Amino acid sequence: MNDTNVDAAEIAKFSALAHKWWDPDSEFKPLHDINPARLDLIERHAGIAGQRILDVGCGGGILSEAMAARGGEVTGIDLAEKSLKIAKLHLFESGQKVDYRNIAVETLAGEVPQSFDVVTCMEMLEHVPDASSIINACAQLAKPGGWVFFSTLNRNPKSYLLAVLGAEYVLGLLPRGTHDYTRFLKPSELARMTRAAGLETIEVAGMHYNPFSRAVSLDRDASVNYLAACRKPA
Ligand code: SAH
């Protein structure tokens, strides 16, 4: 159990923006825009309807709600209370049902291991001090035969240029300081951590986002943003 794997400055950053989670033209625009593509990847591998799903680092619930809308039985967890409040409020507007909780994933893994058919942890690993601790907890929470999905940012000059300089400093898509480059993970590093957690990587997909056209595509080029679909052996 570990409640200390959290960066208070990160939580404060997201709390300060919490009222904007559901504004599709806000700093969260990229997350709204990439949502359909990542949903499709989850659907293609694991299926969503009728699955018991945990969304780790759910924020205002952009992904959690969309999975609930597709028939998933979704629990969303985060450590930013303000974001969880916004997520809960939005359920009144959407009419969806999601169980939102303020709890560390490591703590939940101690409480209810092997409980979820699907665990998602998107755009979150690059905000925590110890990614492997989060990955281990996600793996513990999945049922044998269950799926675990991660997405994060690769660490190389191109990702620094696009995700930090481009997005934060040139285009102003994201507030300056949103991303700490040193916490970005190379696919090989993520693969090492997921393997150590007992997961098998089934697919790594590069995710490309054009902020001008708002178009999103998935392919094999994982040089900037990428998703990993992993399976826990049955
Ligand atoms: N997964 C969502 C939100 C990504 S933003 C999506 O992709 O749409 C990153 C989120 O991770 C924020 O909501 C932030 O509060 C959360 N977060 C950061 N550190 C965390 C930690 N240690 N435990 C849980 N959530 C954390």
Tab-separated table of C-alpha atoms and ligand atoms in Angstrom:
chain	number	residue	atom	x	y	z
A	1	MET	CA	0.000	0.000	0.000
A	2	ASN	CA	1.378	3.407	-0.871
A	3	ASP	CA	-0.328	6.765	-0.491
A	4	THR	CA	2.815	8.762	-1.039
A	5	ASN	CA	3.259	8.261	-4.766
A	6	VAL	CA	1.697	11.585	-5.623
A	7	ASP	CA	3.125	14.959	-6.538
A	8	ALA	CA	1.136	17.640	-4.709
A	9	ALA	CA	2.114	20.245	-7.313
A	10	GLU	CA	0.571	18.050	-10.030
A	11	ILE	CA	-2.679	17.710	-8.116
A	12	ALA	CA	-2.750	21.481	-7.511
A	13	LYS	CA	-2.219	22.079	-11.239
A	14	PHE	CA	-5.199	19.959	-12.209
A	15	SER	CA	-7.331	21.320	-9.361
A	16	ALA	CA	-6.781	24.869	-10.581
A	17	LEU	CA	-8.179	23.923	-13.990
A	18	ALA	CA	-10.915	21.616	-12.701
A	19	HIS	CA	-13.837	23.893	-13.641
A	20	LYS	CA	-12.787	23.589	-17.286
A	21	TRP	CA	-12.849	19.793	-17.653
A	22	TRP	CA	-16.024	19.788	-19.737
A	23	ASP	CA	-15.237	22.870	-21.816
A	24	PRO	CA	-14.193	21.335	-25.154
A	25	ASP	CA	-12.352	24.535	-26.105
A	26	SER	CA	-10.299	24.715	-22.929
A	27	GLU	CA	-6.900	23.305	-21.998
A	28	PHE	CA	-8.633	19.925	-21.997
A	29	LYS	CA	-9.536	20.175	-25.683
A	30	PRO	CA	-6.871	17.636	-26.723
A	31	LEU	CA	-8.282	15.069	-24.278
A	32	HIS	CA	-11.789	15.560	-25.690
A	33	ASP	CA	-10.449	15.253	-29.219
A	34	ILE	CA	-8.445	12.063	-28.639
A	35	ASN	CA	-11.220	10.385	-26.650
A	36	PRO	CA	-13.002	8.588	-29.529
A	37	ALA	CA	-9.735	7.060	-30.797
A	38	ARG	CA	-8.738	5.670	-27.415
A	39	LEU	CA	-12.281	4.400	-26.793
A	40	ASP	CA	-12.121	2.506	-30.063
A	41	LEU	CA	-8.817	0.903	-29.074
A	42	ILE	CA	-10.262	-0.233	-25.727
A	43	GLU	CA	-13.396	-1.482	-27.464
A	44	ARG	CA	-11.423	-3.387	-30.088
A	45	HIS	CA	-9.316	-5.281	-27.532
A	46	ALA	CA	-11.423	-5.629	-24.419
A	47	GLY	CA	-14.990	-4.638	-25.255
A	48	ILE	CA	-16.685	-2.040	-23.069
A	49	ALA	CA	-20.373	-2.960	-22.671
A	50	GLY	CA	-20.983	-5.031	-19.565
A	51	GLN	CA	-17.343	-4.852	-18.444
A	52	ARG	CA	-16.323	-3.814	-14.966
A	53	ILE	CA	-13.904	-0.950	-15.630
A	54	LEU	CA	-11.538	1.112	-13.465
A	55	ASP	CA	-10.327	4.477	-14.803
A	56	VAL	CA	-7.198	5.567	-12.912
A	57	GLY	CA	-6.462	9.317	-12.871
A	58	CYS	CA	-9.930	9.975	-14.256
A	59	GLY	CA	-9.853	13.756	-13.787
A	60	GLY	CA	-13.203	15.272	-14.708
A	61	GLY	CA	-14.351	11.996	-16.219
A	62	ILE	CA	-13.923	12.513	-19.968
A	63	LEU	CA	-12.970	8.867	-20.528
A	64	SER	CA	-14.934	7.391	-17.593
A	65	GLU	CA	-18.234	8.846	-18.781
A	66	ALA	CA	-17.672	7.851	-22.377
A	67	MET	CA	-17.036	4.246	-21.302
A	68	ALA	CA	-20.195	4.338	-19.156
A	69	ALA	CA	-22.117	5.643	-22.163
A	70	ARG	CA	-20.954	2.559	-24.073
A	71	GLY	CA	-22.368	0.315	-21.363
A	72	GLY	CA	-19.351	-0.141	-19.080
A	73	GLU	CA	-19.778	-0.363	-15.324
A	74	VAL	CA	-17.181	2.275	-14.497
A	75	THR	CA	-15.325	3.338	-11.349
A	76	GLY	CA	-13.171	6.469	-11.700
A	77	ILE	CA	-10.417	7.376	-9.221
A	78	ASP	CA	-8.231	10.455	-8.866
A	79	LEU	CA	-6.558	12.357	-6.030
A	80	ALA	CA	-7.757	15.826	-7.109
A	81	GLU	CA	-10.952	16.322	-5.118
A	82	LYS	CA	-12.014	19.318	-7.209
A	83	SER	CA	-11.862	17.304	-10.403
A	84	LEU	CA	-13.915	14.532	-8.835
A	85	LYS	CA	-16.556	17.095	-7.814
A	86	ILE	CA	-16.792	18.318	-11.388
A	87	ALA	CA	-16.953	14.717	-12.619
A	88	LYS	CA	-19.831	13.936	-10.248
A	89	LEU	CA	-21.709	17.123	-11.169
A	90	HIS	CA	-21.419	16.319	-14.850
A	91	LEU	CA	-23.281	13.048	-14.306
A	92	PHE	CA	-26.419	15.108	-13.641
A	93	GLU	CA	-26.035	16.672	-17.057
A	94	SER	CA	-25.210	13.499	-18.969
A	95	GLY	CA	-27.404	11.081	-17.039
A	96	GLN	CA	-24.544	8.548	-17.000
A	97	LYS	CA	-23.594	6.472	-13.990
A	98	VAL	CA	-19.972	6.368	-12.775
A	99	ASP	CA	-18.689	5.612	-9.274
A	100	TYR	CA	-16.094	8.322	-8.537
A	101	ARG	CA	-13.706	7.911	-5.605
A	102	ASN	CA	-10.807	9.869	-4.145
A	103	ILE	CA	-8.363	7.056	-3.459
A	104	ALA	CA	-4.804	6.170	-4.487
A	105	VAL	CA	-4.634	3.299	-6.940
A	106	GLU	CA	-2.125	1.514	-4.694
A	107	THR	CA	-4.611	1.675	-1.803
A	108	LEU	CA	-7.475	0.399	-3.953
A	109	ALA	CA	-5.268	-2.476	-5.121
A	110	GLY	CA	-4.849	-3.486	-1.479
A	111	GLU	CA	-8.611	-3.321	-0.908
A	112	VAL	CA	-10.045	-5.027	-3.972
A	113	PRO	CA	-7.372	-6.831	-6.001
A	114	GLN	CA	-8.367	-8.728	-9.169
A	115	SER	CA	-11.718	-6.950	-9.441
A	116	PHE	CA	-11.804	-5.333	-12.861
A	117	ASP	CA	-12.155	-6.683	-16.392
A	118	VAL	CA	-10.538	-3.509	-17.724
A	119	VAL	CA	-8.232	-0.936	-16.106
A	120	THR	CA	-7.433	2.294	-17.959
A	121	CYS	CA	-4.702	4.744	-16.961
A	122	MET	CA	-4.480	7.460	-19.584
A	123	GLU	CA	-2.211	10.510	-19.736
A	124	MET	CA	-1.391	10.053	-16.065
A	125	LEU	CA	1.906	8.159	-15.696
A	126	GLU	CA	3.857	11.251	-16.786
A	127	HIS	CA	2.494	13.129	-13.764
A	128	VAL	CA	3.541	10.769	-10.965
A	129	PRO	CA	6.854	10.310	-9.089
A	130	ASP	CA	6.896	6.519	-9.489
A	131	ALA	CA	5.181	5.182	-12.604
A	132	SER	CA	6.046	1.556	-11.853
A	133	SER	CA	4.127	1.665	-8.573
A	134	ILE	CA	1.004	2.833	-10.476
A	135	ILE	CA	1.530	0.154	-13.141
A	136	ASN	CA	1.895	-2.589	-10.525
A	137	ALA	CA	-1.300	-1.472	-8.791
A	138	CYS	CA	-3.204	-1.370	-12.096
A	139	ALA	CA	-2.012	-4.907	-12.845
A	140	GLN	CA	-3.102	-6.120	-9.398
A	141	LEU	CA	-6.554	-4.590	-9.862
A	142	ALA	CA	-7.199	-6.421	-13.135
A	143	LYS	CA	-8.834	-9.842	-13.037
A	144	PRO	CA	-6.828	-12.724	-14.498
A	145	GLY	CA	-7.414	-12.474	-18.236
A	146	GLY	CA	-8.321	-8.783	-17.856
A	147	TRP	CA	-6.980	-5.836	-19.827
A	148	VAL	CA	-4.902	-2.850	-18.744
A	149	PHE	CA	-4.472	0.203	-20.992
A	150	PHE	CA	-1.902	2.945	-20.575
A	151	SER	CA	-1.186	6.061	-22.560
A	152	THR	CA	1.671	8.460	-22.023
A	153	LEU	CA	4.328	10.538	-23.781
A	154	ASN	CA	7.568	9.193	-25.232
A	155	ARG	CA	10.839	10.850	-24.160
A	156	ASN	CA	12.970	12.090	-27.060
A	157	PRO	CA	13.786	15.414	-28.769
A	158	LYS	CA	10.689	15.201	-30.988
A	159	SER	CA	8.297	14.687	-28.080
A	160	TYR	CA	9.984	17.534	-26.203
A	161	LEU	CA	9.555	19.760	-29.239
A	162	LEU	CA	5.901	18.871	-29.848
A	163	ALA	CA	4.475	18.074	-26.412
A	164	VAL	CA	6.353	20.653	-24.366
A	165	LEU	CA	7.648	23.479	-26.571
A	166	GLY	CA	4.927	23.269	-29.223
A	167	ALA	CA	1.884	22.604	-27.070
A	168	GLU	CA	2.822	24.736	-24.067
A	169	TYR	CA	4.999	27.518	-25.448
A	170	VAL	CA	4.187	28.005	-29.118
A	171	LEU	CA	0.540	27.068	-29.489
A	172	GLY	CA	-0.486	27.650	-25.888
A	173	LEU	CA	-2.726	24.574	-26.045
A	174	LEU	CA	-1.670	23.589	-22.539
A	175	PRO	CA	-0.573	25.773	-19.621
A	176	ARG	CA	3.191	26.148	-19.314
A	177	GLY	CA	4.564	23.583	-16.901
A	178	THR	CA	1.844	21.013	-17.655
A	179	HIS	CA	4.437	18.432	-18.556
A	180	ASP	CA	7.726	17.516	-16.919
A	181	TYR	CA	9.823	16.047	-19.730
A	182	THR	CA	11.888	13.949	-17.336
A	183	ARG	CA	8.774	11.961	-16.426
A	184	PHE	CA	8.006	10.976	-20.008
A	185	LEU	CA	8.432	7.233	-20.642
A	186	LYS	CA	9.992	5.506	-23.597
A	187	PRO	CA	7.913	2.585	-24.875
A	188	SER	CA	10.788	0.275	-23.909
A	189	GLU	CA	10.666	1.597	-20.334
A	190	LEU	CA	6.897	1.185	-20.160
A	191	ALA	CA	7.251	-2.334	-21.585
A	192	ARG	CA	9.820	-3.216	-18.945
A	193	MET	CA	7.520	-1.968	-16.179
A	194	THR	CA	4.406	-3.696	-17.502
A	195	ARG	CA	6.345	-6.949	-17.926
A	196	ALA	CA	7.644	-6.666	-14.357
A	197	ALA	CA	4.025	-6.198	-13.259
A	198	GLY	CA	3.110	-9.493	-14.928
A	199	LEU	CA	1.344	-7.988	-17.933
A	200	GLU	CA	1.752	-8.971	-21.545
A	201	THR	CA	1.861	-6.112	-24.048
A	202	ILE	CA	-0.474	-6.921	-26.918
A	203	GLU	CA	-0.317	-3.676	-28.893
A	204	VAL	CA	1.513	-0.370	-28.782
A	205	ALA	CA	-0.155	2.288	-30.914
A	206	GLY	CA	1.181	5.741	-31.687
A	207	MET	CA	-1.430	8.465	-31.326
A	208	HIS	CA	-1.211	11.550	-33.493
A	209	TYR	CA	-3.140	14.710	-32.844
A	210	ASN	CA	-3.360	17.648	-35.173
A	211	PRO	CA	-4.419	20.624	-33.043
A	212	PHE	CA	-5.455	22.630	-36.098
A	213	SER	CA	-7.771	20.124	-37.748
A	214	ARG	CA	-8.421	18.357	-34.414
A	215	ALA	CA	-7.909	15.085	-36.291
A	216	VAL	CA	-6.590	12.058	-34.430
A	217	SER	CA	-5.067	8.930	-35.878
A	218	LEU	CA	-3.464	5.766	-34.543
A	219	ASP	CA	-0.569	3.966	-36.196
A	220	ARG	CA	2.744	2.302	-35.339
A	221	ASP	CA	4.713	5.512	-34.864
A	222	ALA	CA	4.984	5.868	-31.075
A	223	SER	CA	7.482	8.736	-31.195
A	224	VAL	CA	5.325	11.222	-29.274
A	225	ASN	CA	2.041	10.117	-27.684
A	226	TYR	CA	1.245	6.415	-27.523
A	227	LEU	CA	-1.108	3.838	-26.065
A	228	ALA	CA	-0.317	0.354	-24.800
A	229	ALA	CA	-2.889	-2.441	-24.595
A	230	CYS	CA	-1.760	-5.052	-22.071
A	231	ARG	CA	-3.263	-8.293	-20.876
A	232	LYS	CA	-3.012	-10.056	-17.557
A	233	PRO	CA	-2.527	-13.784	-18.118
A	234	ALA	CA	-5.643	-15.835	-17.322
B	1	SAH	N1	-7.136	10.212	-17.547
B	1	SAH	C1	-7.818	11.452	-17.880
B	1	SAH	C2	-7.147	12.679	-17.280
B	1	SAH	C3	-5.683	12.883	-17.592
B	1	SAH	S1	-4.980	14.302	-16.811
B	1	SAH	C4	-7.894	11.562	-19.383
B	1	SAH	O1	-6.999	11.054	-20.074
B	1	SAH	O2	-8.830	12.162	-19.904
B	1	SAH	C5	-4.040	13.532	-15.493
B	1	SAH	C6	-4.876	13.201	-14.281
B	1	SAH	O3	-4.087	12.430	-13.390
B	1	SAH	C7	-5.388	14.402	-13.494
B	1	SAH	O4	-6.763	14.267	-13.276
B	1	SAH	C8	-4.617	14.324	-12.171
B	1	SAH	O5	-5.352	14.817	-11.059
B	1	SAH	C9	-4.389	12.836	-12.064
B	1	SAH	N2	-3.297	12.446	-11.190
B	1	SAH	C10	-2.043	12.950	-11.113
B	1	SAH	N3	-1.317	12.281	-10.194
B	1	SAH	C11	-2.140	11.325	-9.684
B	1	SAH	C12	-1.975	10.286	-8.709
B	1	SAH	N4	-0.820	10.105	-8.094
B	1	SAH	N5	-3.030	9.486	-8.448
B	1	SAH	C13	-4.199	9.663	-9.107
B	1	SAH	N6	-4.413	10.600	-10.036
B	1	SAH	C14	-3.390	11.430	-10.317
